[in-house]
XYZ file of C-alpha atoms in Angstrom:
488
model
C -32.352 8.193 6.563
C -30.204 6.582 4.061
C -30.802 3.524 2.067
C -28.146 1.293 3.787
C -29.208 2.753 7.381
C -32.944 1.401 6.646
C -32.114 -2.053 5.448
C -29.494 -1.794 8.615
C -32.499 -0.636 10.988
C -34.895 -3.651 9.327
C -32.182 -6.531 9.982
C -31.917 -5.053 13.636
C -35.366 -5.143 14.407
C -35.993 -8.409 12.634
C -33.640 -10.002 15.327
C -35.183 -8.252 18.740
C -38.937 -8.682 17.487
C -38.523 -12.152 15.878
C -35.781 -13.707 18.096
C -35.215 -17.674 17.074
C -36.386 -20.732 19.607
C -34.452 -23.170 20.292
C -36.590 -24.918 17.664
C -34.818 -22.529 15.163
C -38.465 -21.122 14.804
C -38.971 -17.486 15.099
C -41.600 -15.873 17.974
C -42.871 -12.424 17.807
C -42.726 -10.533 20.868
C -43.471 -6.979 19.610
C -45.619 -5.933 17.144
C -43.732 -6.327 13.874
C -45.042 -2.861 12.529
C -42.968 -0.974 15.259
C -40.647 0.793 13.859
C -38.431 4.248 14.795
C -36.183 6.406 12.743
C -32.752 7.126 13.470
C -31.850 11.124 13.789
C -29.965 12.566 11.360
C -26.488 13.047 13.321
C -25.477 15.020 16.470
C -26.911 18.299 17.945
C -24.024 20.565 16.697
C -25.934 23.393 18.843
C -25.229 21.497 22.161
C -22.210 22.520 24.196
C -19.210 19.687 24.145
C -16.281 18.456 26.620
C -12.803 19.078 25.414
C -12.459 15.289 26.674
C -14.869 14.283 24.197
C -13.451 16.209 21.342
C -9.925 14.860 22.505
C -11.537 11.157 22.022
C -13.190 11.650 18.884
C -9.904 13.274 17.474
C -7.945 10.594 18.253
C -10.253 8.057 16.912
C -10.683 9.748 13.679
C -6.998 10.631 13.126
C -6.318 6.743 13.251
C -8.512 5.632 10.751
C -8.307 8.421 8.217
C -4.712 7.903 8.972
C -3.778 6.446 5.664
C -6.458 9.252 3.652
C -4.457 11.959 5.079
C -1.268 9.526 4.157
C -2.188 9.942 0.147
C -3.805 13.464 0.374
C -0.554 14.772 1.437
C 1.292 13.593 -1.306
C -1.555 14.741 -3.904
C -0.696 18.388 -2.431
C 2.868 17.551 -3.141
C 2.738 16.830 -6.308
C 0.853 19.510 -6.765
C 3.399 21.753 -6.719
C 5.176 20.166 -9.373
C 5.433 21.985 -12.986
C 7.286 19.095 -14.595
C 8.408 15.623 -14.460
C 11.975 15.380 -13.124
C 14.382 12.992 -11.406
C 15.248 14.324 -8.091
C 18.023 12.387 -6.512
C 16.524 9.028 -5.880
C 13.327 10.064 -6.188
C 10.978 11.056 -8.907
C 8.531 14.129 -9.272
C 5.663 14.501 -11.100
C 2.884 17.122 -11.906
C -0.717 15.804 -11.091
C -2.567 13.080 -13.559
C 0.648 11.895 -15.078
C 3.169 9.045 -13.999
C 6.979 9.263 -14.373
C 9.141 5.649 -14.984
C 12.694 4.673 -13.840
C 14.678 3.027 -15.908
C 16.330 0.070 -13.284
C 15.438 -1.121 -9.899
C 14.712 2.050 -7.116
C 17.679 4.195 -5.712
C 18.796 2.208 -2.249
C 18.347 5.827 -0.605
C 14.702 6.581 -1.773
C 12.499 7.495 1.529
C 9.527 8.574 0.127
C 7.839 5.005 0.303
C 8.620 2.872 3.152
C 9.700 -0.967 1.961
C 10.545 -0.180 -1.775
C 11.283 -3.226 -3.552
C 14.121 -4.015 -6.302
C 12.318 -6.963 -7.955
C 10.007 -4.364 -10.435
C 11.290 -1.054 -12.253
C 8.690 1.902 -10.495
C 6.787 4.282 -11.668
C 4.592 6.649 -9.602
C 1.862 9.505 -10.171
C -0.579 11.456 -8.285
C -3.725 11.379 -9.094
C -6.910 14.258 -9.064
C -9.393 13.039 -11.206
C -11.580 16.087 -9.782
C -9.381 18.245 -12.105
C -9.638 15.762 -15.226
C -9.980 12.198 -16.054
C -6.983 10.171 -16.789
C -5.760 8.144 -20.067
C -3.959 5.000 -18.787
C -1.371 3.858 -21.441
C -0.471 -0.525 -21.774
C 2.084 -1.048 -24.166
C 2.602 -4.715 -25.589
C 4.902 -6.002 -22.668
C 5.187 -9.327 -24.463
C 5.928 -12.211 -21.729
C 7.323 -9.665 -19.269
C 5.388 -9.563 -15.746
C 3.675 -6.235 -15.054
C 1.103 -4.831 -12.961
C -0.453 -1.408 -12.820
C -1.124 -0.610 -9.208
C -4.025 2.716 -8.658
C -5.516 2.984 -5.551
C -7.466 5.547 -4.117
C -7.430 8.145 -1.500
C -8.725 4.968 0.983
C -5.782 2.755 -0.970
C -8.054 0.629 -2.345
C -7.831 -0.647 -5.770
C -10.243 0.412 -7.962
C -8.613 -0.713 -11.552
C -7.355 -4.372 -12.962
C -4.625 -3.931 -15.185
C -2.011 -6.416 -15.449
C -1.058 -9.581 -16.924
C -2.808 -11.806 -14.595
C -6.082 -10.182 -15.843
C -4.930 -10.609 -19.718
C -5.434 -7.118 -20.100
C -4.664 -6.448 -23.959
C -2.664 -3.289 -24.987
C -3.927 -0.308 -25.583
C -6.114 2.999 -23.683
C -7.833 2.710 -20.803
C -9.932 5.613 -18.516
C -9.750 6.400 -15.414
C -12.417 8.884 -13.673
C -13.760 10.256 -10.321
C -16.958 9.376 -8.683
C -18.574 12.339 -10.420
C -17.876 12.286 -14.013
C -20.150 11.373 -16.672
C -18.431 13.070 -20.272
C -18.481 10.774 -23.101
C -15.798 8.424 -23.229
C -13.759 9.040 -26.239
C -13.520 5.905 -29.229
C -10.576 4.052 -28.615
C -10.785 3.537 -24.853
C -11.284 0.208 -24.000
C -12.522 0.377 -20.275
C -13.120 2.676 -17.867
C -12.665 2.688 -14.356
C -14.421 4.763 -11.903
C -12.833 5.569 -8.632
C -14.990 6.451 -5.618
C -12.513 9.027 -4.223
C -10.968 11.744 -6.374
C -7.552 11.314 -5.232
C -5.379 8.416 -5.701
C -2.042 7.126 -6.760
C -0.880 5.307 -9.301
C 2.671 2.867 -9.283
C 3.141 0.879 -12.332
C 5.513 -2.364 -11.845
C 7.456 -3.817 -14.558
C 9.713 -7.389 -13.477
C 13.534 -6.825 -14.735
C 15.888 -9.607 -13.752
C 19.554 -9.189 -12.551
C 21.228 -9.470 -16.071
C 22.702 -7.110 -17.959
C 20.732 -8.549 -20.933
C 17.063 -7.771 -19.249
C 17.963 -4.293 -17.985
C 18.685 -3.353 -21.720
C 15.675 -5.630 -23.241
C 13.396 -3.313 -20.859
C 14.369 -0.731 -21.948
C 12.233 -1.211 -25.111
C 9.094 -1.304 -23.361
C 9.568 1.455 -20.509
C 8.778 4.262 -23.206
C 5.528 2.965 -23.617
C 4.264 3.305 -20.471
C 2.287 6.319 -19.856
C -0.656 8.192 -17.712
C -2.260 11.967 -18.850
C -5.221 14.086 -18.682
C -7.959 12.797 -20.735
C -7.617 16.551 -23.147
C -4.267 14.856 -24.713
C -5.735 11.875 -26.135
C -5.833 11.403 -29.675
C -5.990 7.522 -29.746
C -1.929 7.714 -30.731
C 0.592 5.665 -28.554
C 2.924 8.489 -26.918
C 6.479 7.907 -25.824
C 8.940 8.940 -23.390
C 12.335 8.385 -23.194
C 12.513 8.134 -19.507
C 16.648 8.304 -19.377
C 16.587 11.719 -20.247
C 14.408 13.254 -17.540
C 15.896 16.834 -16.612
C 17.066 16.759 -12.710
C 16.027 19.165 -9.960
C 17.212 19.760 -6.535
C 17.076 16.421 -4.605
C 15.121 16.167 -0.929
C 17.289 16.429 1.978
C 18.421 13.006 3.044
C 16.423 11.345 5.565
C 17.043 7.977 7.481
C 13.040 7.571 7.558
C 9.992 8.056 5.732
C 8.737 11.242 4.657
C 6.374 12.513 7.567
C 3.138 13.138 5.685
C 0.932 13.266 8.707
C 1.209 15.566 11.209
C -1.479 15.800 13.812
C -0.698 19.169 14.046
C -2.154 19.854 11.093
C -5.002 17.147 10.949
C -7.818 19.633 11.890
C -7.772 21.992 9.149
C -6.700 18.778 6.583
C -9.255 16.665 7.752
C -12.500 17.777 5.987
C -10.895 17.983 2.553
C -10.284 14.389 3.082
C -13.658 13.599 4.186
C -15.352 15.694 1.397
C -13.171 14.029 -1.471
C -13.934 10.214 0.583
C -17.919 10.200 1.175
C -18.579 7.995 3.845
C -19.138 4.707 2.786
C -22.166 2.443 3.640
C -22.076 2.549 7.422
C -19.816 4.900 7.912
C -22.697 7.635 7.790
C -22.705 8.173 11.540
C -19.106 7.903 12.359
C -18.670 10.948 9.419
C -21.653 12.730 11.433
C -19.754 12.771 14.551
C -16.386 13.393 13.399
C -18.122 16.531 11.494
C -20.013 17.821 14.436
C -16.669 18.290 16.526
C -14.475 20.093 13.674
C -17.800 22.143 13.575
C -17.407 23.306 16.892
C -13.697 23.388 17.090
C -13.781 25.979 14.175
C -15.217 28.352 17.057
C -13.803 26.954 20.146
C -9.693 27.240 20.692
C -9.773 24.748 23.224
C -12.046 22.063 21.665
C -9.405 22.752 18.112
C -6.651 22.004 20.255
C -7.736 18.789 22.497
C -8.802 17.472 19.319
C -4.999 17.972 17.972
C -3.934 16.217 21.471
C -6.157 13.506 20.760
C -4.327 13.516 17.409
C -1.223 13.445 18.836
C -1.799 10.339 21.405
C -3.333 8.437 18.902
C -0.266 8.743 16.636
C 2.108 8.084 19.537
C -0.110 4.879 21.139
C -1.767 3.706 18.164
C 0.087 4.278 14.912
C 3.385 3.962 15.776
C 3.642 0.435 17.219
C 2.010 -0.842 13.864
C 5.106 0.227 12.184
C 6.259 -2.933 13.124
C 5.122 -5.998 11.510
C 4.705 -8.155 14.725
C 2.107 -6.271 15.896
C -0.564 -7.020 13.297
C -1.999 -9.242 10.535
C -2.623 -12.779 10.560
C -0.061 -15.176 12.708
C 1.645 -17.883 10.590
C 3.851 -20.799 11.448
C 7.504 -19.206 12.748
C 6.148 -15.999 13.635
C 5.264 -14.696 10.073
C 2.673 -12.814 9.614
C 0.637 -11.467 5.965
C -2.918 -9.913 4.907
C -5.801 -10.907 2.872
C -7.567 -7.724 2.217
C -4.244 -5.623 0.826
C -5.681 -2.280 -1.319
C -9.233 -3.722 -0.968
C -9.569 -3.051 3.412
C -13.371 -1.390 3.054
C -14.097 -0.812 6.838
C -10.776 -2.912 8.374
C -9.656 0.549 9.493
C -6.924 -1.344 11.961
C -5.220 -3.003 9.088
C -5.417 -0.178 6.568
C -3.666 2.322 8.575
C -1.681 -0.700 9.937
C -0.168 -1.203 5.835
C -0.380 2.550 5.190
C 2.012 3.189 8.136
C 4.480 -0.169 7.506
C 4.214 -0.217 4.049
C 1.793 1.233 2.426
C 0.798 0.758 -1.292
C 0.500 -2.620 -1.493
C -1.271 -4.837 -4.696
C -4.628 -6.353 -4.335
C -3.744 -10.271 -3.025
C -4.177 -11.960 -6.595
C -1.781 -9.693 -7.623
C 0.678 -9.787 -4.767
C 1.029 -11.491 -1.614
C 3.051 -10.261 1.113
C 5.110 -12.360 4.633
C 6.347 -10.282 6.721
C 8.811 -11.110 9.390
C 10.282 -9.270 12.327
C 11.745 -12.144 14.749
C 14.037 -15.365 14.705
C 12.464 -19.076 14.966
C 12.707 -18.322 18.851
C 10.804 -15.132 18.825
C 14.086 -12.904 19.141
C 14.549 -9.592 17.602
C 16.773 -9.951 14.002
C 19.537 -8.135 14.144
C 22.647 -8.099 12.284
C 24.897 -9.357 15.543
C 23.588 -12.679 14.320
C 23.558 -14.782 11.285
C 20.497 -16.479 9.747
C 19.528 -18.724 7.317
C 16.385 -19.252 5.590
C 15.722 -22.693 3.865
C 13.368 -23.167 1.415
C 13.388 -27.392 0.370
C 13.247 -28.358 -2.798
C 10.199 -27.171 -4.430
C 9.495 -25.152 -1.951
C 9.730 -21.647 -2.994
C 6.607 -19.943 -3.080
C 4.371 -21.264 -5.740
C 3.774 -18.069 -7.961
C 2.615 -17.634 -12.110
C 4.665 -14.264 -11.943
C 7.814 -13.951 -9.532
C 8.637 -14.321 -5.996
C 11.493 -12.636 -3.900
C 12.630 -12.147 -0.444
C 13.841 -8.640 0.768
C 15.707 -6.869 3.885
C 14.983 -3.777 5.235
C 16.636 -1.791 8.002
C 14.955 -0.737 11.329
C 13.293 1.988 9.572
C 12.104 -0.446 6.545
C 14.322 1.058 4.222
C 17.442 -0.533 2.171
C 20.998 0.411 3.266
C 24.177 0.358 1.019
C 26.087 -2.994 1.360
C 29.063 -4.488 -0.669
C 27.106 -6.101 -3.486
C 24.628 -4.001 -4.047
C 21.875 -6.731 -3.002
C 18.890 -6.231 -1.034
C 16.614 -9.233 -2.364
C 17.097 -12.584 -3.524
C 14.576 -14.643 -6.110
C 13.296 -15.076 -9.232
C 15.296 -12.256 -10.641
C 18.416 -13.717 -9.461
C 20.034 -16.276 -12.186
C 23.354 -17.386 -9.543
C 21.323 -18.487 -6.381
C 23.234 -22.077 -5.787
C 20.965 -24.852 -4.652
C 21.891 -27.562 -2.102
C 22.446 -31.372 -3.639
C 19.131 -31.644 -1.498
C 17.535 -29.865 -3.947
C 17.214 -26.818 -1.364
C 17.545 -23.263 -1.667
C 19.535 -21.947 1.371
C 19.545 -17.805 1.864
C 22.640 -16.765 3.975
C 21.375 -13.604 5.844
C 24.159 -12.050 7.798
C 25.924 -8.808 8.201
C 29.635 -10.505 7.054
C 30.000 -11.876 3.954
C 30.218 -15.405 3.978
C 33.671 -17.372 3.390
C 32.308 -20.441 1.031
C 31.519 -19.187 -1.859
C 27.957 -21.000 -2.406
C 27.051 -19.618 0.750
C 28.244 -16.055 -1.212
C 26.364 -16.447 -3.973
C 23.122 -17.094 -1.902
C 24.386 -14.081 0.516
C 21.737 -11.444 1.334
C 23.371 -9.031 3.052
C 21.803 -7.411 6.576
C 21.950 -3.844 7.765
C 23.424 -2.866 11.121
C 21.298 -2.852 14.081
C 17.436 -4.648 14.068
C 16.249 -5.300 10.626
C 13.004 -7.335 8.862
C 12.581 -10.116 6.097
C 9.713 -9.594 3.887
C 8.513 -11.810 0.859
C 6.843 -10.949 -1.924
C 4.465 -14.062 -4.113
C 3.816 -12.192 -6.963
C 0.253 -13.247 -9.114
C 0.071 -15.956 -6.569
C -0.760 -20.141 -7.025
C -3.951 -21.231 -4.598
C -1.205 -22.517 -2.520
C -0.122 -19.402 -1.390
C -3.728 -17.231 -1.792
C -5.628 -20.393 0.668
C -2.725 -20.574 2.766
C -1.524 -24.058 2.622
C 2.254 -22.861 1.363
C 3.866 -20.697 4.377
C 7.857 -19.204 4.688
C 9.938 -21.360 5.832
C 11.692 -20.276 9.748
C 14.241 -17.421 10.050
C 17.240 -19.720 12.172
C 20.334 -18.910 13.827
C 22.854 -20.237 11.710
């Protein structure tokens, strides 16, 4: 028995042989020296229902859901022998992290609910095959935020402006690793898992005069295997990335699960994730039935079915935003546990399948929003605005926006190239209230200060989402909400 299942056992026990009076005083009513242990896991010699294995397949294919999510794309980028732009997309070969140079590509699908607030980078991570260098250049005043997660997408680094974090080196390594951390470095942090991702954000405004001023600091950025370090800032000039053969054009996300395939992916995912304290048992029993359907055709294949219900029944419907996370005031809804979910395996695979990769809340905080003031569907047959009254934006130290996706949570092509409205933008008109007023409708408007506060919508059903980034207390406690979606 483990250390966490003891203390577990003792806190149990305390409560059914000293159960409190009504006094609040506690009475014994077994001897307090009783005590039992727990058995290691299930009988994997004991014969097992295809019923049961189709249960316990389904249950474990939604919560290692977003694990298989991030594993996928570590095989991916596996494959890759050099960084390259690949239509709107980037590749990248394991343990290093490739930059754009401007907002992301409208027609990226590789990440569901991109954002064009923050120039991207992104990297696979496999700190089983070396640790990793992490690069801060001297950003000056500019917002940024490093975002690496782990296979789980948690967070397990804080680098950033909101945590002062100073230029220079910094380490990451895997749950295993104890070398000697080179001179130079000036933290290390230790992930739990050893595969992860890694998506740097940098904040670019509209002009013409930020995109180029960026461009000084892009270089800078940089993530490699721990063998290249020689305490020297490297640089890459980013705008001359060779191209390769682009994906084939999708109108969703990249599938990266496939239940099909779950079976034989799942215990590479449990071996690089250890269970974590508490999850001992549920590991156990997930174990014990890919143990047997190794041997057994028909327990293999109801554990696939299993697979497949789940992902019809379960994961699907949390694509949309409505049907999780915590109900606000006119139907929005938001998190408080983004890239740190431990155990909250309904709201990590909720995020993972919706929009997965998102910050740690003092470094972002997402609204998301689905429906009208009435509860209605948006859709671009109607118009909408969204008012927020003077001083009302969201109270941020770093940036805030508002963004439009399409049904699939994607951005679509429109007239004026706009698919979110905020700090970025230096032409937003206010109202002589002091108001901001956001015009969101498929037509473009006819008065031109309703133009220049247009955000245009897709065709068909479509979703708002805002973005607080490094958050005020306002917004982290809850006492600053979005405003309602109305018909206008």
């Amino acid at each position: 028995m483990g250390r966490f299942q003891r203390i577990a056992l003792t806190v149990i026990l305390t409560h059914l042989i000293w159960p409190a009076t009504s006094s609040g005083q506690t009475a014994p009513i077994l001897s307090p020296g009783w005590s039992q242990a727990l058995p290691a896991g299930p009988d994997t010699r004991v014969k097992i229902t295809e019923e049961y294995a189709r249960h316990v397949g389904g249950d474990a294919y939604f919560w290692a859901w977003p694990m298989l999510n991030v594993y996928k794309r570590r095989l991916g980028y596996a494959q890759v022998q050099q960084t390259a732009r690949a239509g709107p997309l980037m590749v990248v070969p394991l343990n290093r992290v490739g930059m754009f140079t401007d907002y992301v590509d409208p027609l990226e699908r590789a990440v569901a609910c991109p954002n064009q607030d923050v120039v991207y980078g992104i990297g696979a991570l496999a700190l089983d095959v070396s640790p990793v260098v992490v690069q801060v250049p001297d950003f000056g005043e500019r917002f940024w935020v490093y975002q690496i997660v782990d296979l789980r997408t948690d967070s397990f680094v804080q680098l950033g402006k909101m945590y002062g974090t100073t230029p220079g080196f910094y380490l990451l390594v895997g749950p295993n690793w104890h070398g000697e951390v080179p001179k130079g470095i000036t933290k290390v942090f230790r992930s739990s898992t050893n595969t992860g991702l890694a998506a740097p954000r940098v904040f670019q405004d509209d002009t013409p005069q930020d995109k180029q001023a960026i461009q000084r600091v892009l270089p800078g950025i940089a993530i490699y295997p721990l063998a290249e370090y020689d305490g020297h800032m490297k640089r890459t000039d980013w705008a001359t990335l060779p191209t390769v053969a682009a994906p084939p054009a999708s109108d969703q996300e990249t599938q990266w699960v496939v239940p099909e395939s779950f079976v034989d992916e799942l215990p590479l995912v449990l071996a690089d994730a250890p269970p974590m304290p508490g999850e001992e048992a549920r590991y156990a029993q997930v174990l014990a039935v890919l143990a047997a359907a190794r041997n057994d055709p028909k327990i293999r294949q109801a554990m696939i079915e299993g697979a497949k219900d789940a992902d019809d029944k379960l994961v699907k419907p949390l694509f949309q935003f409505r049907n999780y996370g915590q109900q606000l005031p006119q139907h929005w809804s938001t998190i408080s546990n983004e890239s740190a979910f431990g155990t909250d395996y309904f709201t990590r695979t909720a995020v993972a399948k919706s929009n997965i990769f998102v910050n740690s809340p003092n470094e972002t905080k997402y609204f998301y929003q689905d429906l009208d003031t009435d509860g209605t569907r948006l859709n671009s047959k109607n118009r909408y605005t969204v008012t927020f009254p003077k001083g009302g934006t969201p109270p941020v130290n770093g940036f805030w926006s508002l963004s439009i996706y399409n049904e699939h949570h994607f951005f679509v092509a429109n007239p004026i190239n706009r698919f979110s409205v905020g700090t970025k933008n230096k032409d937003l008109q206010l109202s002589p209230d002091g108001s901001l007023t956001i015009y969101v409708q498929a037509d473009e408007p006819r008065d031109a200060a309703q133009r220049a506060n247009w955000l245009p919508a897709p065709q068909g059903d479509f979703s708002l989402y805002i973005r607080a980034y490094w958050p005020q207390p306002a917004v982290m406690e809850g006492t600053w909400t979005p405003p309602a979606v109305r018909l206008n």
